[in-house]
Short mmCIF file of C-alpha atoms in Angstrom, two decimals:
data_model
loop_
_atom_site.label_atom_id
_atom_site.label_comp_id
_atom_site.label_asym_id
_atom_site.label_seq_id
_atom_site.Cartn_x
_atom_site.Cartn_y
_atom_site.Cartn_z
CA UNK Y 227 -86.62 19.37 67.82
CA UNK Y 228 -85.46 22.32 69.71
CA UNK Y 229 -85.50 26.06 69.32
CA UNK Y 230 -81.28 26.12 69.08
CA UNK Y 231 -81.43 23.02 66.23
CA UNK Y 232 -83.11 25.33 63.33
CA UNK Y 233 -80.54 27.87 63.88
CA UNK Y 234 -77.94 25.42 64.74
CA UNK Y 235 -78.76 23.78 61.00
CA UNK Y 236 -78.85 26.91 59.19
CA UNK Y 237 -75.58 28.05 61.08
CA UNK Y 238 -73.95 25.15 59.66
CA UNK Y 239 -75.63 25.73 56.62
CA UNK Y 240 -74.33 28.87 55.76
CA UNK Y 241 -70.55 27.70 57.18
CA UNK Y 242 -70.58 25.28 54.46
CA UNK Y 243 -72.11 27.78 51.65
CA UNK Y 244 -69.01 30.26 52.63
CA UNK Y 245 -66.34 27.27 52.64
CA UNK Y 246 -67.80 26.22 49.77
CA UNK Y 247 -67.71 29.11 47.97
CA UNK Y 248 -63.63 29.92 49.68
CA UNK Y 249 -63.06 26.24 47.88
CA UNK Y 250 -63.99 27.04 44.55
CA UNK Y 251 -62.53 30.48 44.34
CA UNK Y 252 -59.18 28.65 45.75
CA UNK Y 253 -59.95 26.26 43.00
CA UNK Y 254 -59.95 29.11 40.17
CA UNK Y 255 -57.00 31.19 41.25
CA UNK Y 256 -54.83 27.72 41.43
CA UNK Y 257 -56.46 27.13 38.02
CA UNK Y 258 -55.46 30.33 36.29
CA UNK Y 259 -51.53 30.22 38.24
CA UNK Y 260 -51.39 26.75 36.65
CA UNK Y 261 -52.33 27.61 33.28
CA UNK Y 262 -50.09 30.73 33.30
CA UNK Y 263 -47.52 28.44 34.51
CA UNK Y 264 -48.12 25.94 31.84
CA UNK Y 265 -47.73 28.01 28.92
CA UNK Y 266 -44.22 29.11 29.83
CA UNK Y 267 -43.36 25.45 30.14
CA UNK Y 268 -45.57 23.91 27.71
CA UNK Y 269 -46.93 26.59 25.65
CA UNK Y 270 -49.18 24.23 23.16
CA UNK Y 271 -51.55 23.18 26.14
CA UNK Y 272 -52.06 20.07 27.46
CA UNK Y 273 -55.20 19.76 25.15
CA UNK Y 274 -52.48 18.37 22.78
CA UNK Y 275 -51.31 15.20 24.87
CA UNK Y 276 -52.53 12.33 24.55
CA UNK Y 277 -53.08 12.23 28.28
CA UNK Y 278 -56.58 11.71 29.88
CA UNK Y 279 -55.65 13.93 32.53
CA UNK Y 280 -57.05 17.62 32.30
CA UNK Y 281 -55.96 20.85 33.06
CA UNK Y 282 -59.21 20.85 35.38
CA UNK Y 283 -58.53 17.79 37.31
CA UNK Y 284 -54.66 18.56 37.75
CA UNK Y 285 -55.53 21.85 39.67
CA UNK Y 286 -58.18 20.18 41.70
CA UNK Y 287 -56.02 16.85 42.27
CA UNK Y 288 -52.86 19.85 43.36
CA UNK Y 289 -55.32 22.07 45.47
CA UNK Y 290 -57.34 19.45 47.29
CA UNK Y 291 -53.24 17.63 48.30
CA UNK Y 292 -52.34 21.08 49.03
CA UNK Y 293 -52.20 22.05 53.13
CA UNK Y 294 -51.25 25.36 52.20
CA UNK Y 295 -53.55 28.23 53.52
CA UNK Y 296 -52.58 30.87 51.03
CA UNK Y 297 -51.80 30.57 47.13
CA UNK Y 298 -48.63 33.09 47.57
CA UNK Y 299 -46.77 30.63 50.02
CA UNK Y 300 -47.79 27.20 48.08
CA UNK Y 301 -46.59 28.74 44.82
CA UNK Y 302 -42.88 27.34 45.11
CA UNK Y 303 -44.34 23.93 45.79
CA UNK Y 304 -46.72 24.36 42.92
CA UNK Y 305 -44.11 25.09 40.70
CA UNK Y 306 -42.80 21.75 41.84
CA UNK Y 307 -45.92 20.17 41.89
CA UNK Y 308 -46.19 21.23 38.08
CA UNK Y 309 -43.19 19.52 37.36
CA UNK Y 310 -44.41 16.33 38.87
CA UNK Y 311 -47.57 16.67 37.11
CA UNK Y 312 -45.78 16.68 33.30
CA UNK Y 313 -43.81 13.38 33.90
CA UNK Y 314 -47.20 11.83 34.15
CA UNK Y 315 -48.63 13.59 31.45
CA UNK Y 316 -47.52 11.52 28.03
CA UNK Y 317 -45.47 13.84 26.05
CA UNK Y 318 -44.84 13.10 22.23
CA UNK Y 319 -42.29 10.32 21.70
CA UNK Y 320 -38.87 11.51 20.30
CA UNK Y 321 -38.19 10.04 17.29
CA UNK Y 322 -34.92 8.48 17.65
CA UNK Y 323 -32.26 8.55 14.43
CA UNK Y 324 -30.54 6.14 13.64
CA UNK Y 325 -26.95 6.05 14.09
CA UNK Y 326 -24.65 4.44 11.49
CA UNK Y 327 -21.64 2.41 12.78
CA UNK Y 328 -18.53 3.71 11.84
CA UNK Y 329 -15.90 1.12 11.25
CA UNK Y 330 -12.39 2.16 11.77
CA UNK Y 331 -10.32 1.09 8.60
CA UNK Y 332 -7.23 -1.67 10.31
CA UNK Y 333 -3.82 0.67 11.05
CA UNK Y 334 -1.82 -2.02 9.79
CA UNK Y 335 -2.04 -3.87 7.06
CA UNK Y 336 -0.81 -7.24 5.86
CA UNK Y 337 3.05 -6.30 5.49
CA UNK Y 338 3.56 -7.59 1.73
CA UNK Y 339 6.22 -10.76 1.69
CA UNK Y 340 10.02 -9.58 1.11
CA UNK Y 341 11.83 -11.20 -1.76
CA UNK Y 342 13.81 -14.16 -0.35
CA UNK Y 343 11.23 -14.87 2.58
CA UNK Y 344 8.27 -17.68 2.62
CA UNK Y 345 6.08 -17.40 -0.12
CA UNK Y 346 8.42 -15.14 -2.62
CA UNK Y 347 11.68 -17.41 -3.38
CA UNK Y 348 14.75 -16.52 -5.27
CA UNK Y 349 17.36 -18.58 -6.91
CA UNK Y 350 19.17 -20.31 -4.10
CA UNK Y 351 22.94 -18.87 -4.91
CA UNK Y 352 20.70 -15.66 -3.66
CA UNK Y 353 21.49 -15.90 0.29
CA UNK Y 354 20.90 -13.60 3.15
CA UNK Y 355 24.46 -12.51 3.40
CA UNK Y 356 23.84 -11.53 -0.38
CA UNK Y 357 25.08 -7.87 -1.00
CA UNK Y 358 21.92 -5.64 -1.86
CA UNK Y 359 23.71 -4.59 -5.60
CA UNK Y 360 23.78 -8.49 -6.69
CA UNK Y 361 20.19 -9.39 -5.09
CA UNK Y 362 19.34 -5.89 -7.45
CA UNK Y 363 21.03 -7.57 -10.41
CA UNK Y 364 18.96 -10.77 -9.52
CA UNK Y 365 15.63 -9.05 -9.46
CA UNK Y 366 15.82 -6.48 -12.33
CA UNK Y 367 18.61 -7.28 -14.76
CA UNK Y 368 19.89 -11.06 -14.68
CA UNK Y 369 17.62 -12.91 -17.12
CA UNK Y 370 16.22 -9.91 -18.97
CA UNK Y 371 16.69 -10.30 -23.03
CA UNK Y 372 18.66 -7.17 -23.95
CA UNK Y 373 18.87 -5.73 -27.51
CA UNK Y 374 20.59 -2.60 -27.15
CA UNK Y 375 24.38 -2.89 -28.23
CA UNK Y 376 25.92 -0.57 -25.72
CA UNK Y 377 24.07 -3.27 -23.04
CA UNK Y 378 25.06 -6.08 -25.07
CA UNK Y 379 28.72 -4.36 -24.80
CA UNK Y 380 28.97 -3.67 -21.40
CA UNK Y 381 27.47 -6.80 -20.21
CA UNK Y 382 30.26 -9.02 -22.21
CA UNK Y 383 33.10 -6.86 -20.72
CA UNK Y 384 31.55 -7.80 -17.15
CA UNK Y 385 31.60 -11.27 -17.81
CA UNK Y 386 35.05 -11.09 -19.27
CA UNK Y 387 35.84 -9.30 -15.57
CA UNK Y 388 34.23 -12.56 -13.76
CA UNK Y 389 38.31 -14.02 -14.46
CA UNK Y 390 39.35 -11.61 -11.76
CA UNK Y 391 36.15 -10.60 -9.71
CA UNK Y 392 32.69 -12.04 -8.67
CA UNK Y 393 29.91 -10.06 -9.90
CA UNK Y 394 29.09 -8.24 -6.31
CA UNK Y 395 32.65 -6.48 -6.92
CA UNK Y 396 32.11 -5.94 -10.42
CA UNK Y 397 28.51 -4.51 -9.59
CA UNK Y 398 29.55 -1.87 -6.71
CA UNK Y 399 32.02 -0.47 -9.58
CA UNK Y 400 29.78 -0.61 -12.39
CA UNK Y 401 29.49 2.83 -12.63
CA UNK Y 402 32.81 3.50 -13.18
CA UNK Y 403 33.26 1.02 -15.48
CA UNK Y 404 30.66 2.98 -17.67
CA UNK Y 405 32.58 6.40 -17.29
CA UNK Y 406 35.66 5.15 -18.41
CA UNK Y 407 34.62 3.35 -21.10
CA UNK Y 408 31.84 5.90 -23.02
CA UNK Y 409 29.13 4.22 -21.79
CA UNK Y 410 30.33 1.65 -23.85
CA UNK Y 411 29.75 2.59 -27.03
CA UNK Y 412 32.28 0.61 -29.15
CA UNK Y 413 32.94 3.58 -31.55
CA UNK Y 414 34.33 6.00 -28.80
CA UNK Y 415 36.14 2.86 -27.09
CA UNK Y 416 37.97 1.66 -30.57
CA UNK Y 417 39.49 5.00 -30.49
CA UNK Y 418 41.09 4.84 -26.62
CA UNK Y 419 44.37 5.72 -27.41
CA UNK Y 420 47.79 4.67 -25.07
CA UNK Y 421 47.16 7.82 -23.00
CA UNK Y 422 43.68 6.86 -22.16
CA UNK Y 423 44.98 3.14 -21.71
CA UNK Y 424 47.09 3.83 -18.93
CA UNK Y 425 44.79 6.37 -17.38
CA UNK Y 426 42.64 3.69 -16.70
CA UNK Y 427 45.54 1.10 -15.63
CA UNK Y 428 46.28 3.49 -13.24
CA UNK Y 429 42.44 3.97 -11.57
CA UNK Y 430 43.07 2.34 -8.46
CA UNK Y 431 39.19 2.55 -7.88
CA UNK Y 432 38.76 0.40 -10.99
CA UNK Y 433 41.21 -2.07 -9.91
CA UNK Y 434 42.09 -3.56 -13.47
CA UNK Y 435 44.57 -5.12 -14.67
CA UNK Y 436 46.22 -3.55 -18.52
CA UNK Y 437 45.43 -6.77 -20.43
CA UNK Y 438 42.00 -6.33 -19.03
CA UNK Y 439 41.72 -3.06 -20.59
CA UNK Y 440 43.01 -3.66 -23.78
CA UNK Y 441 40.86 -6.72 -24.21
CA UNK Y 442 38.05 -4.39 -23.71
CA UNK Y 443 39.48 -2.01 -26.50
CA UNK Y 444 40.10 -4.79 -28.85
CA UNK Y 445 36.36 -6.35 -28.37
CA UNK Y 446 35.00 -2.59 -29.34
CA UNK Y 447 37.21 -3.31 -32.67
CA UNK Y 448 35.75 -6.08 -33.21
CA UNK Y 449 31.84 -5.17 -32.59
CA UNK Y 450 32.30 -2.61 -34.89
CA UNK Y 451 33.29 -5.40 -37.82
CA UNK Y 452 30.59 -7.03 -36.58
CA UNK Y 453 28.10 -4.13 -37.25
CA UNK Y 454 29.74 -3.55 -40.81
CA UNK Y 455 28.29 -7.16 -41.15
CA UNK Y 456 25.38 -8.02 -39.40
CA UNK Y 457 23.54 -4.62 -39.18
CA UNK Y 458 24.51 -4.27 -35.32
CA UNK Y 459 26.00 -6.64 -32.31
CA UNK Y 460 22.47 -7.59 -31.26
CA UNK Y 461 21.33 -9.04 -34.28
CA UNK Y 462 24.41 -11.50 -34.78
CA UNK Y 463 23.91 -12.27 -30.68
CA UNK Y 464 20.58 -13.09 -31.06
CA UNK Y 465 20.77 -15.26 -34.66
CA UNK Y 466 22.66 -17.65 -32.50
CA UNK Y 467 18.42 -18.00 -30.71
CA UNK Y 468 16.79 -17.62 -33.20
CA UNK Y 469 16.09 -14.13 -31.61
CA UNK Y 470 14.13 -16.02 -28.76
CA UNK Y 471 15.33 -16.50 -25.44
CA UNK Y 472 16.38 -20.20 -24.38
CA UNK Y 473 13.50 -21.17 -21.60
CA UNK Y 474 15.21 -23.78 -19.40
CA UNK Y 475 13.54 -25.22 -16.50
CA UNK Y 476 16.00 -25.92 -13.96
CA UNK Y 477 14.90 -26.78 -10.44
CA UNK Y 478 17.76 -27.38 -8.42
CA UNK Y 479 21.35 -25.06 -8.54
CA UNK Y 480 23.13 -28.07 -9.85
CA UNK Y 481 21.26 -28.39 -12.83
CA UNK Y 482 22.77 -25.05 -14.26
CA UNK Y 483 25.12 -25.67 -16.38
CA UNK Y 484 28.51 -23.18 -16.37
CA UNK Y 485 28.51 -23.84 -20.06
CA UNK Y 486 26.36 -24.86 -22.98
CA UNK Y 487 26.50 -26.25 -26.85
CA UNK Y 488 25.04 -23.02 -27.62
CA UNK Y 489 27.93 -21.08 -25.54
CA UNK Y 490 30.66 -22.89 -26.79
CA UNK Y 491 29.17 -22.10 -30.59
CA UNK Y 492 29.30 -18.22 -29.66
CA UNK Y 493 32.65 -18.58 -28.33
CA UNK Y 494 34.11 -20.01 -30.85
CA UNK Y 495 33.15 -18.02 -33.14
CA UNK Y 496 34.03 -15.00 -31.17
CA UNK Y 497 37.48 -16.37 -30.76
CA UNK Y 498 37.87 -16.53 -34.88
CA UNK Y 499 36.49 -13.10 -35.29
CA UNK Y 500 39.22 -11.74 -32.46
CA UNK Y 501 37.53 -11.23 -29.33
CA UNK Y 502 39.60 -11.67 -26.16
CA UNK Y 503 38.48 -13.54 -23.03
CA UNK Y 504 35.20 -15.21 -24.35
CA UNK Y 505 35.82 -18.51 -23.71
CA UNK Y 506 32.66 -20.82 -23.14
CA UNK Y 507 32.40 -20.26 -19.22
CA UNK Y 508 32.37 -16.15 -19.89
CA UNK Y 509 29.97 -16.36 -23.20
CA UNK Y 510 27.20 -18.18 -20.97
CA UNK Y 511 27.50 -16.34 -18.17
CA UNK Y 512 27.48 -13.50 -20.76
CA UNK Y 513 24.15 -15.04 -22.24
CA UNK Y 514 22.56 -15.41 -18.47
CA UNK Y 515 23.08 -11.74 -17.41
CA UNK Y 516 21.60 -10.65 -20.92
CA UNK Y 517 19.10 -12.82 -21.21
CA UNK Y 518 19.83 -14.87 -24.11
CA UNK Y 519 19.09 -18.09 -22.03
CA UNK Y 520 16.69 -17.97 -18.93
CA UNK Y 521 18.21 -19.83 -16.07
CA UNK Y 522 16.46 -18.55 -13.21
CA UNK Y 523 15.12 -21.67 -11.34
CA UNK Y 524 11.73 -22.73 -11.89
CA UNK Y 525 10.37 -21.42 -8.30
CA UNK Y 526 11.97 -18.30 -8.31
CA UNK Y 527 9.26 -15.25 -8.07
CA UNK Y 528 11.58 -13.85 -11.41
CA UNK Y 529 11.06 -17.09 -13.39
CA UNK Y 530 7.81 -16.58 -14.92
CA UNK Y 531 8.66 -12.93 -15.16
CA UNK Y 532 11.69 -13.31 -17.63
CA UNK Y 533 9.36 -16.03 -19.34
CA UNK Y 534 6.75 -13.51 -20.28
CA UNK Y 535 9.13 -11.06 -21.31
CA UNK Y 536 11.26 -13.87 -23.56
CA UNK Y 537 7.29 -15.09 -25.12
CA UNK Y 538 6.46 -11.31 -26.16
CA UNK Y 539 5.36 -11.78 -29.71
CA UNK Y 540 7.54 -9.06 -31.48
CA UNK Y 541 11.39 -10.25 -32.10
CA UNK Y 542 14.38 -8.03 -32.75
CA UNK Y 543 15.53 -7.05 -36.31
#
């Protein structure tokens, strides 16, 4: 070996000591800039991960990739480096909540079946040219048992009206009817005097005729012999049923009678008491409308309805 090799070795020697040395101190300073980093972005320390990867190793793995001569111009790409480095780190797993499905309630509902349509029948003299006020009567009133003698009253004096007018005309004026008659109380009609007669003659809105008026005034006299007798008009009606309502079960519009035994009974022994205009036709209709005698027909939605309320257990006195 030559003279120049020793000091050619220990040149080296030394050149490696001094980059050795510039290595490790390049190593510390990109140590502490990543830990100072670290804590604004992940202040708990990556001691905490679950990741194998260390602090150590992440600076050395950045600063040995690193082409950079100085620290002060690598220190944007460390910053990005940094960022790089946390997606592979394993950071604690969210725990996800669980969302509960909301189910919006339907904006529409089934549309409830009209009277009349499929699925809710009425009698079949009930037609869709039928005037609202007599499908009304159909529903709520026709086939109802009423008690009450005003009621009772008014609905004979109707049915008396049936001679002259169908029951959608009598309807659309029933209100008048019960002005001009006292609501039909028989004590205030028995005393209508000539004046009051011909006042009511003269309604053009009531349209009826003067026998049909007097009639009515000479019925009222009449109910009110009746009460003297019986106690009240309902309870000599309703004898006639044995205060129960006649439950028919007719399926088919020709199988309602316009007149019954029972009817022609009442009406004949309306006639011999002095009632006007009750002949047999007028007395059932009469015992139809106030519910004396259930004729609905057996699949009409008020059938069953009038049967519960004629099967109540309690009875008129």
């Amino acid at each position: 070996m030559s003279k120049q090799n020793p000091k050619r070795y220990s040149l080296e020697k030394i050149n490696k000591n001094i980059s050795s040395s510039k290595e490790n101190e390049k190593q510390r300073s990109a140590a502490s800039f990543l830990s100072k980093h670290m804590k604004k972005v992940y202040p708990i320390g990556l001691y905490k991960t679950c990741s194998s990867l260390s602090l150590s190793s992440l600076s050395l793995s950045l600063s040995q990739n690193s082409n950079d001569s100085s620290l002060a111009d690598s220190s944007s790409q460390l910053d990005q480096k940094i960022a790089l480095a946390l997606r592979l780190i394993e950071s604690p797993k969210r725990r996800e909540v669980p969302v509960a499905k909301t189910f919006q309630k339907p904006t529409t509902e089934a549309a409830c079946t009209e009277p009349g349509e499929e699925g809710f029948r009425r009698c079949n003299w009930i037609t869709k040219n039928s005037d609202n006020i007599y499908v009304q009567f159909h529903d709520e009133c026709w086939g109802v048992p009423v008690y009450d003698d005003h009621q009772l009253f008014e609905l004979l004096a109707l049915s008396g009206m049936l001679m002259d007018f169908n029951w959608t005309e009598i309807l659309k004026r029933k209100e008048l009817f019960r002005e001009v008659f006292a609501g039909f109380d028989a004590n205030n009609v028995a005393k209508m005097g000539e004046k009051e007669i011909m006042d009511i003659v003269s309604n053009k809105a009531l349209m009826l005729a003067e026998c049909r008026v007097r009639c009515i005034v000479d019925n009222a006299n009449c109910i009110l012999k009746i009460v003297k007798e019986f106690g009240s008009f309902s309870s000599y009606m309703w004898n006639y049923v044995s205060y129960k309502p006649i439950i028919n079960r007719y399926k088919h519009p020709r199988n309602v009678p316009l007149r019954s035994p029972k009817a022609e009974a009442i009406s004949k022994d309306l006639l011999k008491r002095g009632f006007r205009f009750v002949g047999p036709v007028i007395v059932h209709s009469f015992m139809q409308a106030a519910g004396l005698t259930i004729d609905h027909l057996v699949d009409c939605f008020r059938y069953s309805e009038c049967v519960n309320l004629a099967e109540r257990p309690w009875r008129h006195v």
